[in-house]
Short mmCIF file of C-alpha atoms in Angstrom, two decimals:
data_model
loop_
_atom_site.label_atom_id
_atom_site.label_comp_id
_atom_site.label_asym_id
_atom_site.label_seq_id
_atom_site.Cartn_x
_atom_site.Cartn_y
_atom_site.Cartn_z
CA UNK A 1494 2.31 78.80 42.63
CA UNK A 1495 0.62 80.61 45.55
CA UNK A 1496 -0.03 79.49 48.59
CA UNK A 1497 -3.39 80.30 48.10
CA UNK A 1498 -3.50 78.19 45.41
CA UNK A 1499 -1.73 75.10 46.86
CA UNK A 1500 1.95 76.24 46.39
CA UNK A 1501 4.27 75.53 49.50
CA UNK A 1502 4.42 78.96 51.89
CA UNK A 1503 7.79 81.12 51.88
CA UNK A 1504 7.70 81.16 55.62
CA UNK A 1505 7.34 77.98 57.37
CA UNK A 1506 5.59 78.21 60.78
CA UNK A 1507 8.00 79.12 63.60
CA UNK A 1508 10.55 80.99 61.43
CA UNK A 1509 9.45 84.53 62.43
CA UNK A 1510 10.13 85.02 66.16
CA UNK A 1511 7.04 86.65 68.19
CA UNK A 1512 8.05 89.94 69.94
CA UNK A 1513 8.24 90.71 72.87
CA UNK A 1514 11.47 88.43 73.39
CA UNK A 1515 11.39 87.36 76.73
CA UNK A 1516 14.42 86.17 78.69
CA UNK A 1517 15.46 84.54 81.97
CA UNK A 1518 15.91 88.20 83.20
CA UNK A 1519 13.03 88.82 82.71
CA UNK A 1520 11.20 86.33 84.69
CA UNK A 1521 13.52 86.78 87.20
CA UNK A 1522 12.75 90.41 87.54
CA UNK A 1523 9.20 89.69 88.06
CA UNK A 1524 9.94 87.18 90.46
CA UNK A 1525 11.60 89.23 92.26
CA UNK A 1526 8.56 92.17 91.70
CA UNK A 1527 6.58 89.87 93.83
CA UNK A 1528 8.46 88.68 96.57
CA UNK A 1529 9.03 92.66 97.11
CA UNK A 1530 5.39 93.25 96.34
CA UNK A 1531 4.14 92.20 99.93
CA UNK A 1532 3.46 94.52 102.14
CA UNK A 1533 1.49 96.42 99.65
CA UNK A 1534 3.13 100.14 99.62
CA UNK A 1535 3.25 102.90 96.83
CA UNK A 1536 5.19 103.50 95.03
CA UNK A 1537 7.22 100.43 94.43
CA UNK A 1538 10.49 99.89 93.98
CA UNK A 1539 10.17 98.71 90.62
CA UNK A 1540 8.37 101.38 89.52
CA UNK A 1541 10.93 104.15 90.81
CA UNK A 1542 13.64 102.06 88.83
CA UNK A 1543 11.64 101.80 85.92
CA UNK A 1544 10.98 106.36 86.30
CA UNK A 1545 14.75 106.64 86.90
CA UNK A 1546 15.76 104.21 83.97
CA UNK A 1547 13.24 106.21 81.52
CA UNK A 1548 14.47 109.51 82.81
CA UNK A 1549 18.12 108.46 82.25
CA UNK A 1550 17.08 107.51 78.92
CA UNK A 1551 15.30 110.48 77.61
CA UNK A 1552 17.13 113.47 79.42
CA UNK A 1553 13.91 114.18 80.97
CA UNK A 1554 14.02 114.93 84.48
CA UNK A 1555 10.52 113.61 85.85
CA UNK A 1556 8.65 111.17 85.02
CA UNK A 1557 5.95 109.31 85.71
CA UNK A 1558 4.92 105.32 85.22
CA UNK A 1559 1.17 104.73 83.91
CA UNK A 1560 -1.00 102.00 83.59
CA UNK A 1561 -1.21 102.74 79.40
CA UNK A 1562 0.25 104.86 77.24
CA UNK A 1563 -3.37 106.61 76.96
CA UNK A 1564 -3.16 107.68 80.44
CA UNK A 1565 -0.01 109.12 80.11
CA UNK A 1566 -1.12 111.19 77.02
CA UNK A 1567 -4.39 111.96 79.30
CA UNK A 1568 -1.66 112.86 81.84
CA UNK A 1569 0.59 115.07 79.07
CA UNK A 1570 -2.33 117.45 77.95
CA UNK A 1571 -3.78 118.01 81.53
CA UNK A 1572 0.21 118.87 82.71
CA UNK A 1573 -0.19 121.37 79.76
CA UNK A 1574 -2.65 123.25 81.35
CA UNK A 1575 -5.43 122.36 78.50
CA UNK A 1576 -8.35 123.26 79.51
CA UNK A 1577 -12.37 123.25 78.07
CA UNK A 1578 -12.96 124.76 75.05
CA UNK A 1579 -8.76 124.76 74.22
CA UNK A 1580 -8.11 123.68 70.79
CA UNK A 1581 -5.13 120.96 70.47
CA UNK A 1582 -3.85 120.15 67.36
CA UNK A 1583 -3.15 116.30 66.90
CA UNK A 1584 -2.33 114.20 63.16
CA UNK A 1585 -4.98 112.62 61.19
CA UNK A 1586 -3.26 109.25 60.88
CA UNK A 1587 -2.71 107.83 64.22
CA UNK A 1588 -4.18 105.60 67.05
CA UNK A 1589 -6.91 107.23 68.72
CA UNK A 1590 -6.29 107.73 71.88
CA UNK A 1591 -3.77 110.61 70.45
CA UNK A 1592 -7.00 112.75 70.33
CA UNK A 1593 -9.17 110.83 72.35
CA UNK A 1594 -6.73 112.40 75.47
CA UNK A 1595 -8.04 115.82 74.14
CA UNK A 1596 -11.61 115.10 74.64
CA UNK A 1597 -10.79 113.96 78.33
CA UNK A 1598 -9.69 117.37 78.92
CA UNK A 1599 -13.15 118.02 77.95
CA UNK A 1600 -11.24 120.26 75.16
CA UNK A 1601 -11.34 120.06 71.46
CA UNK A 1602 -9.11 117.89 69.34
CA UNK A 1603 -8.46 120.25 66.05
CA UNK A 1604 -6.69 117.38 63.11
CA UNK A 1605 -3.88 118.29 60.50
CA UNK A 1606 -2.96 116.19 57.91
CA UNK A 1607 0.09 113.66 56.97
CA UNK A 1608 3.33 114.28 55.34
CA UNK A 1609 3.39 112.24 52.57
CA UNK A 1610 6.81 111.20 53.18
CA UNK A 1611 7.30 110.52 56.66
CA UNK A 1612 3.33 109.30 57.67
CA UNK A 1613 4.01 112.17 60.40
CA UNK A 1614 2.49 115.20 61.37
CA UNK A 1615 2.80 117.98 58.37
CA UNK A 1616 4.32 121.10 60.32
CA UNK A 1617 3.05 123.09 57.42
CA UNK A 1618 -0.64 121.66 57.96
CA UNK A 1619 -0.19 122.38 61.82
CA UNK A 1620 0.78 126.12 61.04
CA UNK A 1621 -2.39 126.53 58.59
CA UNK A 1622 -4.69 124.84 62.06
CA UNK A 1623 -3.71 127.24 64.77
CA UNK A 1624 -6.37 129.93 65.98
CA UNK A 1625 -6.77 131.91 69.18
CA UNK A 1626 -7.55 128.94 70.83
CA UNK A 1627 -4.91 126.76 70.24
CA UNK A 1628 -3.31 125.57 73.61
CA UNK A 1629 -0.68 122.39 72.32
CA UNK A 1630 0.09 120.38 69.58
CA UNK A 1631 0.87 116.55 69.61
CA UNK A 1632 2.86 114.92 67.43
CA UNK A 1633 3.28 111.31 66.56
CA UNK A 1634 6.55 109.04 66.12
CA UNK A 1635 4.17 106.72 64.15
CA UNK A 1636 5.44 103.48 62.92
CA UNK A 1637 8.73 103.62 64.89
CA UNK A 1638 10.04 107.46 63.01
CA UNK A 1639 10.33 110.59 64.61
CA UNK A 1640 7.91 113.30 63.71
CA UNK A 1641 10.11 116.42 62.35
CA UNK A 1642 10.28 118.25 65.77
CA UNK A 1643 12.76 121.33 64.59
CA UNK A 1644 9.68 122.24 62.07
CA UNK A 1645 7.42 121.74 64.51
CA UNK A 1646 8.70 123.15 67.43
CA UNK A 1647 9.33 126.58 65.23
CA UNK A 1648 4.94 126.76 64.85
CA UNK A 1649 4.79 126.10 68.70
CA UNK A 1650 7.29 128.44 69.86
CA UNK A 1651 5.76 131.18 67.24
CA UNK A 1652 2.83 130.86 68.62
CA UNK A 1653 3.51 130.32 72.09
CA UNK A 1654 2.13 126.36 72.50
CA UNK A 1655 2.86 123.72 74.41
CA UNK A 1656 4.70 120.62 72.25
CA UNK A 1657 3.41 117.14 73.30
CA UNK A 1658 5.16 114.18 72.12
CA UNK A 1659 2.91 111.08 71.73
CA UNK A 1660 6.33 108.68 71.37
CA UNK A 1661 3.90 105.06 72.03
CA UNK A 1662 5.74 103.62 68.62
CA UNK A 1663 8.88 104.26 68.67
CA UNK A 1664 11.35 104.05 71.97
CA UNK A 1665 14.81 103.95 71.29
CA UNK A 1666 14.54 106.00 67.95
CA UNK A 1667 16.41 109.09 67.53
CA UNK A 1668 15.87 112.69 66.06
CA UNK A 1669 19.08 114.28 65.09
CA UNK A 1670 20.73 112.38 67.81
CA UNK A 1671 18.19 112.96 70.68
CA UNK A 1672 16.11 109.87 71.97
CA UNK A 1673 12.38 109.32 71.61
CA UNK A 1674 10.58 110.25 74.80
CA UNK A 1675 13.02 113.72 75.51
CA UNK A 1676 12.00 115.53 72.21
CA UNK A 1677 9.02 118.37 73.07
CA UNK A 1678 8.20 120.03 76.26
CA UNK A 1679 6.23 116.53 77.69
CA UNK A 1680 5.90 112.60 75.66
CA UNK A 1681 4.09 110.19 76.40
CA UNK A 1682 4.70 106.67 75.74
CA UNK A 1683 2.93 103.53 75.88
CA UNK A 1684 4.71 99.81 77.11
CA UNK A 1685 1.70 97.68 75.75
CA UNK A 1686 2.51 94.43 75.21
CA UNK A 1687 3.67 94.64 71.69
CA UNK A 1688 5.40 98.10 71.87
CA UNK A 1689 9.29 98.05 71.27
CA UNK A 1690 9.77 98.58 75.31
CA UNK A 1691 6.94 96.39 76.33
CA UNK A 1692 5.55 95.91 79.96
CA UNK A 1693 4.30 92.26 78.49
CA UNK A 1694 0.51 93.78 79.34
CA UNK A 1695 -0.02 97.41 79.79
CA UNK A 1696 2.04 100.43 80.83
CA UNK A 1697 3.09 103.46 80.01
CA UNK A 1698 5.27 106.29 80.39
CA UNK A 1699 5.07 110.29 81.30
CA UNK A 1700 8.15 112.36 81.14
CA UNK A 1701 8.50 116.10 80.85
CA UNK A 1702 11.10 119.07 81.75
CA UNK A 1703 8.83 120.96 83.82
CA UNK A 1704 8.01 120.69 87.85
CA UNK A 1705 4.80 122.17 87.58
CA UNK A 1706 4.03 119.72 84.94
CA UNK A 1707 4.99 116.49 86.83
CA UNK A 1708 3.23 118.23 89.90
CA UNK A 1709 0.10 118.34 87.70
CA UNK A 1710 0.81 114.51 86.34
CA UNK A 1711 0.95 113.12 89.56
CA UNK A 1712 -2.61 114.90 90.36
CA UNK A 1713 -4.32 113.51 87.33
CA UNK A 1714 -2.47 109.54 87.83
CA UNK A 1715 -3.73 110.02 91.69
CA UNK A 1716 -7.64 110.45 92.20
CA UNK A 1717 -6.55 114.27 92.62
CA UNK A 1718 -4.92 114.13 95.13
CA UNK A 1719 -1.56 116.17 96.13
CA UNK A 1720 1.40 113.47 97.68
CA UNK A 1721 3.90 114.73 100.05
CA UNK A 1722 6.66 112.38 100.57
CA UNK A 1723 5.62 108.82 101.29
CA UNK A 1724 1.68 110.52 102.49
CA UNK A 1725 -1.59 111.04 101.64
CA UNK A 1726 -3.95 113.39 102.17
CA UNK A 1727 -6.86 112.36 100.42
CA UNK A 1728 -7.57 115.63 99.58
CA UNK A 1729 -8.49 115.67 96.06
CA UNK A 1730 -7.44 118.98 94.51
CA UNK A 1731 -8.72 118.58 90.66
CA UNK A 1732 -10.78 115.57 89.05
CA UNK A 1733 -8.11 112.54 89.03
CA UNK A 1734 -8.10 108.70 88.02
CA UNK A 1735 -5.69 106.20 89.18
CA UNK A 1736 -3.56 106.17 86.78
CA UNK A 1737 -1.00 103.78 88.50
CA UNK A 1738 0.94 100.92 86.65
CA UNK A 1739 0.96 97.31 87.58
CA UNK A 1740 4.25 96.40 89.84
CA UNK A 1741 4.57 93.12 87.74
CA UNK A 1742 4.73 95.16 84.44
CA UNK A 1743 6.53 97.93 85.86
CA UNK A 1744 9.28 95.07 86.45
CA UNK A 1745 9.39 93.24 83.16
CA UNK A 1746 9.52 96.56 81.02
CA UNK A 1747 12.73 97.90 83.58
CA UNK A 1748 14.32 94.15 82.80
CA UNK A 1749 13.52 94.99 78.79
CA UNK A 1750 14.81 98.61 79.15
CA UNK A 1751 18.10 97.52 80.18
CA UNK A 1752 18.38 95.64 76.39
CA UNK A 1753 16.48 98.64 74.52
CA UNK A 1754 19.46 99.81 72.72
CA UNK A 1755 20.60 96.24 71.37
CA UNK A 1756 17.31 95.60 70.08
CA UNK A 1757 17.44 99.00 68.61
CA UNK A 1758 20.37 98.03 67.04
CA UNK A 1759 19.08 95.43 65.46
CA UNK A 1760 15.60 96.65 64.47
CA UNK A 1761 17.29 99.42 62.48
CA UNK A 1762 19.68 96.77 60.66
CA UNK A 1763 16.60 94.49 59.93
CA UNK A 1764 14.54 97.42 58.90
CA UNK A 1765 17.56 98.71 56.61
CA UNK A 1766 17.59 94.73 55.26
CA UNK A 1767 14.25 94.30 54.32
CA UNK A 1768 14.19 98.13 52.63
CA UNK A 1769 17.04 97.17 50.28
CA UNK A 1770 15.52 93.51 49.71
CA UNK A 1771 12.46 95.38 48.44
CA UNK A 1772 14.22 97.48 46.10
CA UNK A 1773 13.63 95.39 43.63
CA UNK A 1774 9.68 94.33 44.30
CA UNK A 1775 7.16 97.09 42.03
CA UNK A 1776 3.72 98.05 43.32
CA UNK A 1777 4.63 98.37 46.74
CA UNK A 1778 6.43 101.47 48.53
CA UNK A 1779 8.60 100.84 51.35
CA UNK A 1780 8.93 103.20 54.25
CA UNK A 1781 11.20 106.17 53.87
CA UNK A 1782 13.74 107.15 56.31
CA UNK A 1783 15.31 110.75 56.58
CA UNK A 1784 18.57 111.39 57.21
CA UNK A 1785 18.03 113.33 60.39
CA UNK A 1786 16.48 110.57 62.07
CA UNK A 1787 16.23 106.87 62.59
CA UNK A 1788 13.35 104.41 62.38
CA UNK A 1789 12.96 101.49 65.06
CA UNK A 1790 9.90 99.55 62.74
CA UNK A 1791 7.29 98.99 65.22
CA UNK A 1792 5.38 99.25 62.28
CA UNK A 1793 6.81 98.43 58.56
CA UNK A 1794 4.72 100.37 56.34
CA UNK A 1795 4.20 99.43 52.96
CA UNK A 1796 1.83 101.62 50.32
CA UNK A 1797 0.40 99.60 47.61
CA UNK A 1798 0.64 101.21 43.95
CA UNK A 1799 -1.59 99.30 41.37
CA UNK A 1800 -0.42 102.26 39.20
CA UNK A 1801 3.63 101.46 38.97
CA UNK A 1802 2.49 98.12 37.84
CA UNK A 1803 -0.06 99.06 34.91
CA UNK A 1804 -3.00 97.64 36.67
CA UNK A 1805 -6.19 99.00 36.52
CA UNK A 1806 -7.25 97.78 39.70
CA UNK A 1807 -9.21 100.00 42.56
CA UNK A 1808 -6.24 100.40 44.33
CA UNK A 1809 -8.61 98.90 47.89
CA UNK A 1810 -9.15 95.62 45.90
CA UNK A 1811 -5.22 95.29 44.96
CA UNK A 1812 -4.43 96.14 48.48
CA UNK A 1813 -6.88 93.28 50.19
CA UNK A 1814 -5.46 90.70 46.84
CA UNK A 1815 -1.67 91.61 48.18
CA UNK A 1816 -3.03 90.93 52.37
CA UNK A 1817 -4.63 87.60 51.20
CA UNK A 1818 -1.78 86.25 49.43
CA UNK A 1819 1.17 87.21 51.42
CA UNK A 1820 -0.70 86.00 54.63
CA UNK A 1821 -1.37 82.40 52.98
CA UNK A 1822 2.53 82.77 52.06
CA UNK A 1823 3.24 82.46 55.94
CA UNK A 1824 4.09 86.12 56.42
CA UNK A 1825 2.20 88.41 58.59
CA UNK A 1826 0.49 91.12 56.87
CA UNK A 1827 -2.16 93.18 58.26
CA UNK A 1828 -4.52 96.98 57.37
CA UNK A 1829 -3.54 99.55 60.60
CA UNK A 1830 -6.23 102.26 61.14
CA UNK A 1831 -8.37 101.81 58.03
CA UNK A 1832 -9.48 105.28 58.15
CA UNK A 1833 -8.21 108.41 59.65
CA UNK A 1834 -9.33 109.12 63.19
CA UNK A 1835 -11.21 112.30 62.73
CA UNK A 1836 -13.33 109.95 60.18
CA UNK A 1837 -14.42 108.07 63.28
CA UNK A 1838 -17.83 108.24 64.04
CA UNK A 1839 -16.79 109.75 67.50
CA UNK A 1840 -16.03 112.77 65.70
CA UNK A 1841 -18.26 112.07 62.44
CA UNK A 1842 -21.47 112.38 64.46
CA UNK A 1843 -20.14 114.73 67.21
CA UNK A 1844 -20.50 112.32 70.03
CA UNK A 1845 -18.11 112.78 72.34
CA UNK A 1846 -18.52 111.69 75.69
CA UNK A 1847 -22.59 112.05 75.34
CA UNK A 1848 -25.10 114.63 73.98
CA UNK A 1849 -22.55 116.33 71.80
CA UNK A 1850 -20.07 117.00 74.55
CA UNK A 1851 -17.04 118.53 74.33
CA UNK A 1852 -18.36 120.65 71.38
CA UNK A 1853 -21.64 121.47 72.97
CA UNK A 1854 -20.92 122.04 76.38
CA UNK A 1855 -20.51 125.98 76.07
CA UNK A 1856 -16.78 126.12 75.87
CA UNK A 1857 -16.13 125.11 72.51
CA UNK A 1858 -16.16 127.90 69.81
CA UNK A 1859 -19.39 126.68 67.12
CA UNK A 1860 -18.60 125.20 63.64
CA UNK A 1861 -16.75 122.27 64.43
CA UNK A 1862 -16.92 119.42 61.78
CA UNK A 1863 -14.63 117.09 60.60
CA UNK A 1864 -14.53 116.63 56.73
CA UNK A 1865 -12.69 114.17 54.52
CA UNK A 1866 -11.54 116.55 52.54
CA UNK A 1867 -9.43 118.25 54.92
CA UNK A 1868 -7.09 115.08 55.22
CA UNK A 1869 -6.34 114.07 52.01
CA UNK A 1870 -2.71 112.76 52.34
CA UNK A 1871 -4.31 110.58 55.19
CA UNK A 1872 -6.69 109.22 53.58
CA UNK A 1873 -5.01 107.84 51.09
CA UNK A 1874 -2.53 106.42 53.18
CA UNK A 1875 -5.03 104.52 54.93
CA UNK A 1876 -6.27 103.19 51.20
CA UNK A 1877 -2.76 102.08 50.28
CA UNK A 1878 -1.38 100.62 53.69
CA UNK A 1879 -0.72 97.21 54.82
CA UNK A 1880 1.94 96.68 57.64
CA UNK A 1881 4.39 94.17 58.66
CA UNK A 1882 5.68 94.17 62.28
CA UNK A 1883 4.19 94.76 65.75
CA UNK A 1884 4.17 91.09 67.00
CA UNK A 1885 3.19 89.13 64.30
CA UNK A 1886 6.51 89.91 61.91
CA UNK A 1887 8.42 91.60 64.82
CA UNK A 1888 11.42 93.37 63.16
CA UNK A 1889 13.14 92.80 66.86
CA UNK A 1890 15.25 89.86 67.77
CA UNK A 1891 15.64 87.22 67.50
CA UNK A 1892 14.87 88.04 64.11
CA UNK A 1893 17.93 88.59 61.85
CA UNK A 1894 18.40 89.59 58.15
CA UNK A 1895 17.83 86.05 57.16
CA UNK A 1896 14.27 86.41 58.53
CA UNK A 1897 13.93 89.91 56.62
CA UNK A 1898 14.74 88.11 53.53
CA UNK A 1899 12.07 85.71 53.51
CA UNK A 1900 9.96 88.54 54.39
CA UNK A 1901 11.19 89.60 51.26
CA UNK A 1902 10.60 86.59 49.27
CA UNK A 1903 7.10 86.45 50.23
CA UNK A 1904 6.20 89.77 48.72
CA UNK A 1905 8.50 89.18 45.80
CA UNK A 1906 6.61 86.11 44.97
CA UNK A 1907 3.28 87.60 45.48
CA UNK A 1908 4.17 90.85 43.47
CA UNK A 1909 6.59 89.64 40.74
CA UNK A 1910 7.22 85.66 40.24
CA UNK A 1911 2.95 85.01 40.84
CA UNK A 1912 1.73 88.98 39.40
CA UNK A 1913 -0.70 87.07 37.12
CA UNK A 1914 -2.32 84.95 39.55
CA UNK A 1915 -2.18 88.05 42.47
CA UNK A 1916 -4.14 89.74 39.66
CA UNK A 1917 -6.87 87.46 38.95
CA UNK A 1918 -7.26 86.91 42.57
CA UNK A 1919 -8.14 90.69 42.63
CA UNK A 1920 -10.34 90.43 39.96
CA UNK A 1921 -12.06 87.31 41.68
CA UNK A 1922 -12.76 89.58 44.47
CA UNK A 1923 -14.39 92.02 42.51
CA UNK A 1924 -17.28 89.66 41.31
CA UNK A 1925 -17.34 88.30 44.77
#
């Protein structure tokens, strides 16, 4: 019987462990943050270990610490040299702030559509978006995979453009051997709270292989100004923010960066678990993983297919029946971006950052819309998804592959041993 209908839960409270895991070392290191905190000086120690630790990681030779992973993307497409009226191509199926960093450059965020596959980028869609005034493209590591940066770094090297990586899902994944972070001309990556390398609040990272480009960074991240050494000028050269990340979560994401590749190690093996425990659960599609590249599971994506189970069910009212049930069965389900971005009403209505602006403040070339139509792999991927993971059914440890199969025996209930009642619980919804 389902839970919903007063059956016992697979997952008994406590049994999935939250994420981020937090240790003694951790504490410790932001003990020790503070004690070093006082007198108040820039940058911190803390922060120049966490730069060199993320640098060492990713083979990129500057970088810079953030207050969000936003701000570093913010910081990525300034460093690029994007400018108003520059077109930058960004996915359809992401977070925001992917092409909400455009618009800060007061420039003009130009969407492609999703490999069906992967949930990435489509390098063939990117190709088909370039014009004269394409400046960069950014690509996405969404869910915890690599976007397919060989395909994609052929259409910006053709056409001469900067490659952004927006890596905010997916630190300590891999692309034909290279790490997340070091895989396009810039990345940036975010250390919220719930991210795989978490800063336990907010933080992010800015890396990239270019002097000028950190030089630029470091403008944007502080109020414009140029540093020398250990000085200011305050002198501000260019429109900056601050941009600067929290000492205390500069120190607790260093601490977790030191354990990044054992709880790589074991997101992969829990993510690999659960995919072969679902191999035998119909109507659902688990996430697919190419053999160039591996898949950390910030995110476990599961599409919903009504159709591979006969059902003649809108496939939104099977998908909310399936987040219902497996929720009451103890198991944390949840909808991620229930529409693509450029179907915002940000971009639906044009409005920018007031009276129409980027698009109508005389930089812009005229004609810019944003249609569903254009994004049809998207679209539907926002219809069918529900996701486990994040911090409510962390694929990190503590969890283990005992935890990933009652993950699996939730859905297997819900989809296979209780189909009938999942079914009319979808139809219930429909007269509701």
């Amino acid at each position: 019987m389902l839970a919903l209908d007063g059956g016992t839960p697979v997952v008994a409270e406590g049994a999935v462990a939250p994420w981020p895991q937090v240790t003694d070392e951790d504490r410790h290191a932001v003990l020790r943050a503070m004690d070093r905190a006082t007198p108040w000086h820039w940058p911190m120690d803390e922060v120049r270990d966490l730069e060199r630790a993320w640098s060492e990681w990713t083979g990129m030779p500057h970088v810079l610490a953030a207050n969000s992973g936003t701000a570093a993307l913010h910081m990525a497409v300034a460093a690029a040299g994007v400018e108003p009226g520059d077109e930058v191509i960004v996915p359809a199926d992401t977070f925001l702030a992917t092409a909400s960093c455009v618009l800060q450059a007061n420039a003009i965020p130009v969407f492609a559509d999703t490999d069906r596959g992967t949930f990435a980028i489509d390098p063939d869609r990117v190709a088909e978006r370039v014009t004269g005034r394409t400046r960069a493209v950014i690509a996405v590591d969404l869910n915890g995979l690599p976007a397919d940066y060989a395909a994609l770094r052929a259409v910006a090297d053709r056409h001469g453009l900067a490659l952004i990586e927006d890596a905010a899902q997916a630190h300590g994944a891999r692309y034909r051997g290279e790490p997340v972070g070091g895989l396009a001309d810039s990345s940036a990556a975010s250390l919220n709270g719930s991210k795989c390398l978490s800063a336990l609040g907010e933080g992010g990272l800015f890396a990239t292989r270019d002097a000028e480009q950190f030089r630029l960074a470091r403008r944007v991240s502080m109020f414009g100004e140029e540093l020398a050494g250990q000085g200011r000028d305050y002198n501000a050269r260019i429109m900056g923010w601050n941009y600067r990340i929290d000492v205390l979560a500069a120190a607790f994401a260093r601490s977790q960066l030191a354990r990044l590749a054992r709880s790589t190690e074991v997101r992969e093996a829990n993510g690999a678990a659960l995919t072969k425990a679902l191999a035998e659960v119909p109507g659902i599609r688990p996430p697919i993983v190419p053999d160039d590249r591996t898949h950390v599971y910030f995110f476990y994506p599961l599409l919903v297919q009504p159709e591979e189970l006969d059902l003649d069910l809108p496939v939104d009212v099977f998908r909310d029946a399936v987040e219902k049930a497996v929720a009451a069965e103890g198991l944390g389900i949840a909808r991620w971006q229930p529409r693509p971005v450029p179907a915002q009403l940000l971009f639906q209505e044009l409005r920018g950052y007031g009276k129409g602006c980027p698009w109508t403040c005389g930089h812009a070339r005229p004609g810019h819309s944003y249609r569903d139509l254009d994004y049809p792999v998207a679209e539907d991927v926002c219809l069918r998804r529900l996701v486990l993971g994040q911090s409510f059914s962390s694929l990190g440890p503590p969890n283990t592959a005992r935890t990933m199969e009652l993950f699996a025996e939730a859905l297997h209930k819900v989809l296979v041993e209780e189909r009938d009642a999942l079914v009319k619980l979808a139809r219930d919804g429909m007269k509701g």
